[in-house]
CSV table of C-alpha atoms in Angstrom, one decimal:
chain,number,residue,atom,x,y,z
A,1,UNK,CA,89.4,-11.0,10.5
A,2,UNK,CA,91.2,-7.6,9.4
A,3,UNK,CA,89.0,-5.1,8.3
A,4,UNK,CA,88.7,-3.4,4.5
A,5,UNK,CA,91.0,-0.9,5.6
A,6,UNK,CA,93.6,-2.3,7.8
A,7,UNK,CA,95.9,-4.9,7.2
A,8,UNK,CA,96.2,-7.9,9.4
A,9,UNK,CA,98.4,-6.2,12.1
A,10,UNK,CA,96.0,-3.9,12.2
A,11,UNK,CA,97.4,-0.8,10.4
A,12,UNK,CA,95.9,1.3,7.5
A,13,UNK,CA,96.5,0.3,4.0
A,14,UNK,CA,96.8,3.0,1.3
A,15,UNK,CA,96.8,3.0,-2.6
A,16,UNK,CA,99.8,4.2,-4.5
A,17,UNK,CA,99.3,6.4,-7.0
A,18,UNK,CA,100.4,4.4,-9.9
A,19,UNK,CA,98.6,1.2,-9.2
A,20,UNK,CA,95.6,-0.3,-7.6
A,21,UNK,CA,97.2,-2.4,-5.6
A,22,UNK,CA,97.4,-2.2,-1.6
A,23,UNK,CA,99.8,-2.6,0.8
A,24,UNK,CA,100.9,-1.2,4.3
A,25,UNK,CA,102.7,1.7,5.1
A,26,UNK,CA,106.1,0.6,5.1
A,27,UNK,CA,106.8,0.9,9.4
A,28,UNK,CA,109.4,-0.6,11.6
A,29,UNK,CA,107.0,-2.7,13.9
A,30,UNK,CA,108.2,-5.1,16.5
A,31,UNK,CA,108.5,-8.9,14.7
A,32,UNK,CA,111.3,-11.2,14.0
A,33,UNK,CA,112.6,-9.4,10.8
A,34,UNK,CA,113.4,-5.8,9.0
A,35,UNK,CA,110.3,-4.5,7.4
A,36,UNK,CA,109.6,-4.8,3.8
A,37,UNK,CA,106.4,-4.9,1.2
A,38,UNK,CA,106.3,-7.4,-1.1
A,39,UNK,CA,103.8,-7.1,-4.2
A,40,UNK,CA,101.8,-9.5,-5.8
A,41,UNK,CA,99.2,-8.6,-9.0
A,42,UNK,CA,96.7,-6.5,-6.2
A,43,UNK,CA,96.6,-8.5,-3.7
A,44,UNK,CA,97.3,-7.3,0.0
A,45,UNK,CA,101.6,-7.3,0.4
A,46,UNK,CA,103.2,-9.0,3.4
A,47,UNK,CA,104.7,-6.4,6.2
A,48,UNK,CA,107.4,-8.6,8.2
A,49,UNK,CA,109.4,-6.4,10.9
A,50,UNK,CA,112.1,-6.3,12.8
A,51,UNK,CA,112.7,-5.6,16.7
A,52,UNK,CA,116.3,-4.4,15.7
A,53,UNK,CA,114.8,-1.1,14.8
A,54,UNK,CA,112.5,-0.6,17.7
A,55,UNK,CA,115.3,-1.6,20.2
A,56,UNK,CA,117.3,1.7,18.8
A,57,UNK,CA,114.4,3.5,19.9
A,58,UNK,CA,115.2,2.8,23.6
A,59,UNK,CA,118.7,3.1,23.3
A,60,UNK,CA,120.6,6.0,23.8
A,61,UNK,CA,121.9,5.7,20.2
A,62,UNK,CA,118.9,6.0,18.9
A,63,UNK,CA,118.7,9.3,20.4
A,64,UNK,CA,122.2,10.2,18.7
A,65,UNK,CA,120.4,8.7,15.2
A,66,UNK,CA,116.9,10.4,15.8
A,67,UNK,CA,114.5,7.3,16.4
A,68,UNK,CA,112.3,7.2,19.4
A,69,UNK,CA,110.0,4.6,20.4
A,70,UNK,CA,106.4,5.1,20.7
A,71,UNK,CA,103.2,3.1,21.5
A,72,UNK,CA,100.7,2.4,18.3
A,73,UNK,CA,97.8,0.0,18.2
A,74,UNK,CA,99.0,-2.1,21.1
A,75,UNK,CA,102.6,-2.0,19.2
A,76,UNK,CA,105.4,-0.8,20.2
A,77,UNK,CA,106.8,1.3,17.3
A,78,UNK,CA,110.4,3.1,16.8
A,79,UNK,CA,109.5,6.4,14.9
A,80,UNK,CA,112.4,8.8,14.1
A,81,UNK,CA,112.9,12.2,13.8
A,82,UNK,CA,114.5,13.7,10.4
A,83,UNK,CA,118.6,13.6,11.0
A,84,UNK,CA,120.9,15.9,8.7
A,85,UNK,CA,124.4,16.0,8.6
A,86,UNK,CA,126.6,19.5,9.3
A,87,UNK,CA,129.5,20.4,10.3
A,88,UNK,CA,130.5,22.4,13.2
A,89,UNK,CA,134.5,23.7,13.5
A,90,UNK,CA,135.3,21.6,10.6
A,91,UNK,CA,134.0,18.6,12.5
A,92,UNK,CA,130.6,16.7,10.4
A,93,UNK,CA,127.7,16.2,13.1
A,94,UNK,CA,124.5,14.4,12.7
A,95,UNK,CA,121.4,16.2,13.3
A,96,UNK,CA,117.5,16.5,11.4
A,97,UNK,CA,116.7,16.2,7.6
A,98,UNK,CA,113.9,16.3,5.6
A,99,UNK,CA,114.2,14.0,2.2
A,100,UNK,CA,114.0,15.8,-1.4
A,101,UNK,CA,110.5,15.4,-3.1
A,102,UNK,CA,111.5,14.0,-6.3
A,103,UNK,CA,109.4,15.1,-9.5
A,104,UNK,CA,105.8,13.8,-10.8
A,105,UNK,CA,106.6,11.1,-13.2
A,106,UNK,CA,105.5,11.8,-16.8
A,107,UNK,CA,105.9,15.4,-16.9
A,108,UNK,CA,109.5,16.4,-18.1
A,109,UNK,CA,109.7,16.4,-22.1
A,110,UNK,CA,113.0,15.8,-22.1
A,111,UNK,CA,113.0,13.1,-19.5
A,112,UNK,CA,110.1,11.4,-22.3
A,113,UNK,CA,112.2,11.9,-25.5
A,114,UNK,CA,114.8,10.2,-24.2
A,115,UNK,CA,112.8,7.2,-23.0
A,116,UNK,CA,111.3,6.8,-26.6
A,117,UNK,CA,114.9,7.2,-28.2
A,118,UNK,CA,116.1,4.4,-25.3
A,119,UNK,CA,113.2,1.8,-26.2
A,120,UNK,CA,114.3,1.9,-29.8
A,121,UNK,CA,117.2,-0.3,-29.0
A,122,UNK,CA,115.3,-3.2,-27.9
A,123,UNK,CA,114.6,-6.2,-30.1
A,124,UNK,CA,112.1,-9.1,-29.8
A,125,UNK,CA,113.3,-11.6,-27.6
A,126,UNK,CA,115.3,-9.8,-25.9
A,127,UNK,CA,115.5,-9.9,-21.6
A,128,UNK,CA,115.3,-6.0,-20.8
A,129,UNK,CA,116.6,-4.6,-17.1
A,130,UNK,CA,113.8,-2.1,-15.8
A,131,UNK,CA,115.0,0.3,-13.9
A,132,UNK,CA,113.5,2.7,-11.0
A,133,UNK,CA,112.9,6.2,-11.1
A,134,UNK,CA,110.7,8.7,-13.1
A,135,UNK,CA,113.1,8.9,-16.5
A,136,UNK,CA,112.9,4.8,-16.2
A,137,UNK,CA,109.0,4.3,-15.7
A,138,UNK,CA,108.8,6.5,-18.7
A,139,UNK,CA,111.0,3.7,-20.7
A,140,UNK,CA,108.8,1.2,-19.4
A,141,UNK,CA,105.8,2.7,-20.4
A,142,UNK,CA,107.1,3.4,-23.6
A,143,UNK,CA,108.2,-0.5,-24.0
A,144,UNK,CA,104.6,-1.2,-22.8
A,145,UNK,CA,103.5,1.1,-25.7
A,146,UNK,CA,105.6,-1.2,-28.6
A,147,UNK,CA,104.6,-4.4,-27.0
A,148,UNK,CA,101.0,-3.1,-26.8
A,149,UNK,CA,101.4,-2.2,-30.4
A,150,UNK,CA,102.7,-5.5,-31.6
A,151,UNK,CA,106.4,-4.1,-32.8
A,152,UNK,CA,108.2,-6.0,-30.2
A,153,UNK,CA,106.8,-9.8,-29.4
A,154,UNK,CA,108.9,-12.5,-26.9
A,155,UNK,CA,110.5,-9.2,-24.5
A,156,UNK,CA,110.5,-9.9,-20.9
A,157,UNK,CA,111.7,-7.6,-18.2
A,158,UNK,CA,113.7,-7.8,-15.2
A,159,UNK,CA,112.5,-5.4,-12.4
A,160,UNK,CA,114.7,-3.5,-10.1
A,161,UNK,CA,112.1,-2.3,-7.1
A,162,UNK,CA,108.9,-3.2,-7.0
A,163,UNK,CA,107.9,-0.4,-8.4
A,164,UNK,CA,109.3,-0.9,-11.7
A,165,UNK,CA,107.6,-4.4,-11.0
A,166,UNK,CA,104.2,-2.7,-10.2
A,167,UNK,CA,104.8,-0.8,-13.4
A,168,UNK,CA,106.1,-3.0,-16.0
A,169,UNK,CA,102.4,-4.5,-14.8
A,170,UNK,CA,100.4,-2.2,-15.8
A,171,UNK,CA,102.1,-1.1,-18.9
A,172,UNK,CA,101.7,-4.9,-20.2
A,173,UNK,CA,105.1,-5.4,-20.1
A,174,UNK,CA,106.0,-9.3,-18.6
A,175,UNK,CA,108.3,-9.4,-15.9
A,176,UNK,CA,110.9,-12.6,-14.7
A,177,UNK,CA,112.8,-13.0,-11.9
A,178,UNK,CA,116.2,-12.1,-11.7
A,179,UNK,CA,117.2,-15.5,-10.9
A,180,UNK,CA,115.1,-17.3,-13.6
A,181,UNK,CA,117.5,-15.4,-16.0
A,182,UNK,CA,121.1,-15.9,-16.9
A,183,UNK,CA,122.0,-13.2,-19.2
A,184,UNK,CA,120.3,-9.7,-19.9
A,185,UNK,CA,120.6,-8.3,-23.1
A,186,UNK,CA,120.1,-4.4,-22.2
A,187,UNK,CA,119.3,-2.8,-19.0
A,188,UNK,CA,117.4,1.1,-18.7
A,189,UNK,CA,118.0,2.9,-15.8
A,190,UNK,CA,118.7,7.0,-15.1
A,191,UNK,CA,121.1,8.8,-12.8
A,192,UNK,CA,121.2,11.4,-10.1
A,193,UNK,CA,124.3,12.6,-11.9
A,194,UNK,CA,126.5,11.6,-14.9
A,195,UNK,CA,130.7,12.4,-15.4
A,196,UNK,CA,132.2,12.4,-18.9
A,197,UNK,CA,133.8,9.2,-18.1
A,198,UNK,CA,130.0,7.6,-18.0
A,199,UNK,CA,130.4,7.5,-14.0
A,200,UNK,CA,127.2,7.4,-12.4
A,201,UNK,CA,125.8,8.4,-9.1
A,202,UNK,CA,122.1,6.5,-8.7
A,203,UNK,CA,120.1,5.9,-5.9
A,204,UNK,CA,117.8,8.8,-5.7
A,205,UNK,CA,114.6,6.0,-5.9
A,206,UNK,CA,116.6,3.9,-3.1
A,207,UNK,CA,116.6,1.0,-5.3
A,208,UNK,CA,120.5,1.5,-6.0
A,209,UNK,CA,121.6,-2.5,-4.9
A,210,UNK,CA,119.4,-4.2,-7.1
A,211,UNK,CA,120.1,-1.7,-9.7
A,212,UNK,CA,123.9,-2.1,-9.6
A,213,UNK,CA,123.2,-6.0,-9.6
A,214,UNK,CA,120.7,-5.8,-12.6
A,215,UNK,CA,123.5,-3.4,-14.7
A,216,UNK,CA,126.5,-5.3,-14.0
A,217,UNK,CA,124.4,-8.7,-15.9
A,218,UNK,CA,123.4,-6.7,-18.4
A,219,UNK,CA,125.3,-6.8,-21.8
A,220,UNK,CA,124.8,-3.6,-22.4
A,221,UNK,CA,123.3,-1.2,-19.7
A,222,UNK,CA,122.1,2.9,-21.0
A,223,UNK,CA,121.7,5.2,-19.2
A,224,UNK,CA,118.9,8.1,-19.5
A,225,UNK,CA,119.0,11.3,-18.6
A,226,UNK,CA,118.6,15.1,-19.7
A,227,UNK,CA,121.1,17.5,-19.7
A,228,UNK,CA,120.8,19.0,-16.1
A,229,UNK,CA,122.3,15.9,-14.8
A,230,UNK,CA,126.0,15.5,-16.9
A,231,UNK,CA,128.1,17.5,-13.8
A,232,UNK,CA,132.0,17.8,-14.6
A,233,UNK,CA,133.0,16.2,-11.6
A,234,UNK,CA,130.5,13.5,-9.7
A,235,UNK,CA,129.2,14.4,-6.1
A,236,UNK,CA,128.7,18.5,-7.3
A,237,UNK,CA,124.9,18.3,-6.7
A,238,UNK,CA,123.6,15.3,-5.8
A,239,UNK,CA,124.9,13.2,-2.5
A,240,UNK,CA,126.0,9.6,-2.7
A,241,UNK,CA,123.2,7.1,-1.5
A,242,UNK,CA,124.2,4.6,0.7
A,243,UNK,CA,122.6,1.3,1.9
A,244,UNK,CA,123.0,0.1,5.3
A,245,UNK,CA,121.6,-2.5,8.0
A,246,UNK,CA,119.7,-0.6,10.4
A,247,UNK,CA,121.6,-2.6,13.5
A,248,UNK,CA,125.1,-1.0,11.8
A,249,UNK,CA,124.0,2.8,11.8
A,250,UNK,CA,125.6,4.3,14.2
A,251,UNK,CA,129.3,3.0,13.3
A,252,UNK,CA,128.5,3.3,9.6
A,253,UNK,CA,127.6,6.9,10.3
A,254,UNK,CA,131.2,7.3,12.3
A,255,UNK,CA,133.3,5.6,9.3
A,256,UNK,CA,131.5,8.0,6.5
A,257,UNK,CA,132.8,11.2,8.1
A,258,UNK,CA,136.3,9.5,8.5
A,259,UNK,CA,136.0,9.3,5.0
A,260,UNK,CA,135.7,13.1,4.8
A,261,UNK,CA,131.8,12.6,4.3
A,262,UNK,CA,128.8,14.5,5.3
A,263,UNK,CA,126.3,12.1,6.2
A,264,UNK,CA,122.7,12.1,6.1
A,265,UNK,CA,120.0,9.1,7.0
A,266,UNK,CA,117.3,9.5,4.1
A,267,UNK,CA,113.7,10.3,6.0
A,268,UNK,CA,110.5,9.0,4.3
A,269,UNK,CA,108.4,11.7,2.9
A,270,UNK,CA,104.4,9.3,3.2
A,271,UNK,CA,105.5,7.9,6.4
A,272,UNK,CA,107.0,9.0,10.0
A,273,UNK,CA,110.9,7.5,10.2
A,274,UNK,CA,113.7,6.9,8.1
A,275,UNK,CA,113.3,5.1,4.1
A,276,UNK,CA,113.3,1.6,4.7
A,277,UNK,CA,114.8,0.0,1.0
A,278,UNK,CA,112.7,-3.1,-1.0
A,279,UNK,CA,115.5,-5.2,1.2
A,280,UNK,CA,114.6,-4.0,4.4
A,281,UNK,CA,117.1,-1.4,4.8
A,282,UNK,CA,118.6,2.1,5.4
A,283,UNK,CA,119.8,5.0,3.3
A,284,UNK,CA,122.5,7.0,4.1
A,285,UNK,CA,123.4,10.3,1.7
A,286,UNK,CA,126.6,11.2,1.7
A,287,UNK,CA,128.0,14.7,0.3
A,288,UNK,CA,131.2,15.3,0.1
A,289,UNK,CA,132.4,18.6,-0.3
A,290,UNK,CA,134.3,19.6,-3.2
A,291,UNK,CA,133.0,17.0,-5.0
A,292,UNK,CA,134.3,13.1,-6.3
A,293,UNK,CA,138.2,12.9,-6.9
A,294,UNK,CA,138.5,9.4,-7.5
A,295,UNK,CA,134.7,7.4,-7.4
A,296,UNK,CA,136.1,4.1,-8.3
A,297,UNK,CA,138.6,3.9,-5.1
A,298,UNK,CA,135.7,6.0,-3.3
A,299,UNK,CA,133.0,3.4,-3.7
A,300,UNK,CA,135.7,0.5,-3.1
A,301,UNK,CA,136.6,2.3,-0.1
A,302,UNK,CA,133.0,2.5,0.8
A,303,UNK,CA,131.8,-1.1,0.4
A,304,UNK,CA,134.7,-1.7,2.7
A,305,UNK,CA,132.7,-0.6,5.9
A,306,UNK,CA,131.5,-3.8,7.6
A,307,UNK,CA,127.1,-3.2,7.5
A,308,UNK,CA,127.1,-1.3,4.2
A,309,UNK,CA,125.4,-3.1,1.3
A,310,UNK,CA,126.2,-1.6,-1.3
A,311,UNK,CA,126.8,2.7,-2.3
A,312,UNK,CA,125.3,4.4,-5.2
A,313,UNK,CA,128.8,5.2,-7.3
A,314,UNK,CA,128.6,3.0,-10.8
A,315,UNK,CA,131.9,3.0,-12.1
A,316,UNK,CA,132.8,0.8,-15.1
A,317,UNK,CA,129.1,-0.3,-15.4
A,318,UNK,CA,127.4,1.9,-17.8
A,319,UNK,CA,128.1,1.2,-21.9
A,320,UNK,CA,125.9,4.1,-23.2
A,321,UNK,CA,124.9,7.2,-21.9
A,322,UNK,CA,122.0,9.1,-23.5
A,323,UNK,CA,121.5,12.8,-23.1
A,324,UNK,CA,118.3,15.0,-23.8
A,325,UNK,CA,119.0,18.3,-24.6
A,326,UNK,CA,116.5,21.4,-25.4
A,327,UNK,CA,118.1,23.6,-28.3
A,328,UNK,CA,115.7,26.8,-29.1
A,329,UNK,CA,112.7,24.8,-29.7
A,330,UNK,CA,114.0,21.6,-30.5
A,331,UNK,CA,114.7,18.5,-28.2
A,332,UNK,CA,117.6,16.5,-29.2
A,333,UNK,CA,119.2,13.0,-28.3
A,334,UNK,CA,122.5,12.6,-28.2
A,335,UNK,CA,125.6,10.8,-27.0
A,336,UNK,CA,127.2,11.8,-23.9
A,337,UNK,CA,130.5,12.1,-25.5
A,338,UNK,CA,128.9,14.7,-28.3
A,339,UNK,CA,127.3,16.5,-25.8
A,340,UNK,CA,130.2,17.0,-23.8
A,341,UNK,CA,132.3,18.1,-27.0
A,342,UNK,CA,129.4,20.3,-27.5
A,343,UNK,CA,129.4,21.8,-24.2
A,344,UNK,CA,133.5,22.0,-24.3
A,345,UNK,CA,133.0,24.0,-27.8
A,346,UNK,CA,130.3,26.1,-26.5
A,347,UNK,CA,133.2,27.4,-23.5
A,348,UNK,CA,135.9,27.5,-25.7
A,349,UNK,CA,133.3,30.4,-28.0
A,350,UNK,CA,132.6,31.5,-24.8
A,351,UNK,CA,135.8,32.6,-23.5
């Protein structure tokens, strides 16, 4: 019988800090498939697990990838050291990384004014993709706020992590399965970065696949985001997130630098080992220097690699772009074309 504070295989549960709800650490034990969590209201989520991890651990690639294999519990565990990508006489080697902390959710004003300009768009009845991230859990509790309210009746949403799931919960706002659905109406999601074009790197929350999947059904997908995140050319500041199956690292890895990549397997900041996605997977990050030529033959030519899901470049996707910018004391919302006219008038003065 598994105690209070252990799950059934006999490692400790923890509370997120959004929810009630427990579940275990997300770990690559030994089992029959990848690890994963799945969520259901609060009650303990499922841990299945994979051997294909923990067999890197003994291998000599998993040296070259950083994972290790250690005993835990009676388990046999594959841990891995942080990996970062660098280059060395022109020549892009893999070594340790530590992942970005991203920032406390509710606490950028611009990132919240946005989210309240967003949920103005939707309408009773309508289906509403929910994305993941901190600008997107601010749109869902803001639609949780006008269904609370009574100004919007009949909205479902269609979650994109379980977090957004976990979320839309608790903000009152009804979820539905992706494949229950067969149209959605308007999908809210933010970016990691944001061209004039409306190309979008995303994937910062990890939850890139079923993002891209949620925003291509939508009939009209907007994205959120403030002004520090409209670059002129993608891949400036932010690399591009990349999901992989764990068995495919190693020659993944290889094919990214052909590319001209830098490549970088994402470490878990509340656990030992590399991020393991909602589908049980990898994350690569992949600068490349000098920035995004071309990001729609760029993420064609990514997908290509055999065990890559699916890459963090949305190009062609995205309808609307909203922008939150600070002017003196006032925070406005505007279009991304008008803010980039304003930012091209503001050089022009400039110079």
């Amino acid at each position: 019988m598994e105690s209070p504070n252990e799950c059934a295989l006999g490692l400790p549960k923890f509370l997120p800090h959004f929810h009630e709800a427990r579940y275990c650490c997300r770990c690559e034990i030994v089992g029959e498939t990848m690890a994963s969590i799945v969520l259901e209201g609060s009650a303990l989520g499922a841990v299945r697990a994979s051997a294909q991890v923990q067999r890197l651990g003994d291998s000599k690639l998993g040296e070259q990838i950083g994972l290790r294999s250690v005993q835990m519990g009676g388990l046999k565990l594959a841990v891995s050291q942080p990996l970062r990508s660098r280059r060395v006489n022109n020549v892009s080697k893999i070594s340790a990384v530590t992942a970005k902390s991203s920032s406390p959710v509710f606490q950028d004003p611009l990132k919240r004014a946005v989210a309240k300009k967003a949920v103005e768009l939707v309408k009773p009845g309508m289906i509403v993709g929910l994305g993941t991230g901190s600008t997107a859990s601010m749109a869902i509790e803001e639609l949780g706020k006008l269904i609370a309210a009574g100004k919007l009746k009949d909205v479902k949403g269609v979650a994109t992590s379980y977090q957004a799931r976990v979320l839309a919960r608790q903000f009152g706002v009804k979820t539905v399965d992706l494949n229950d659905v067969n149209v959605i109406d308007i999908a809210f999601d933010g970016a990691d970065e944001v061209d004039g074009q409306m190309n979008v790197i995303k994937g910062g929350g990890a939850a890139h696949t079923m993002e891209k999947v949620v925003n291509t059904m939508a009939k009209k997908t907007v994205i959120l985001v403030d002004q520090s995140k409209v670059v002129p050319k993608l891949g400036s500041t932010f690399p591009v997130p990349v999901e992989v199956l764990p068995f495919a690292i190693s020659p993944v890895l290889r094919s990214l630098v052909e590319l001209g990549g830098e490549p970088e397997i994402r470490s878990a900041l509340r656990k030992d080992g590399p991020v393991i996605t909602d589908l049980g997977n990898m994350v690569v990050d992949v600068r490349f220097p000098g920035g995004i030529e071309d990001p729609a033959e760029l993420e064609r030519r990514i997908n290509m690699i055999p065990g890559i899901i699916e890459n963090g470049l949305f190009v062609g996707i995205v309808q609307t772009v909203l922008v939150a910018t600070k002017d003196a004391e006032e925070t406005l919302i505007i279009d991304l074309a008008d803010y980039v006219k304003k930012m091209e008038k503001a050089k022009d003065d400039a110079a």
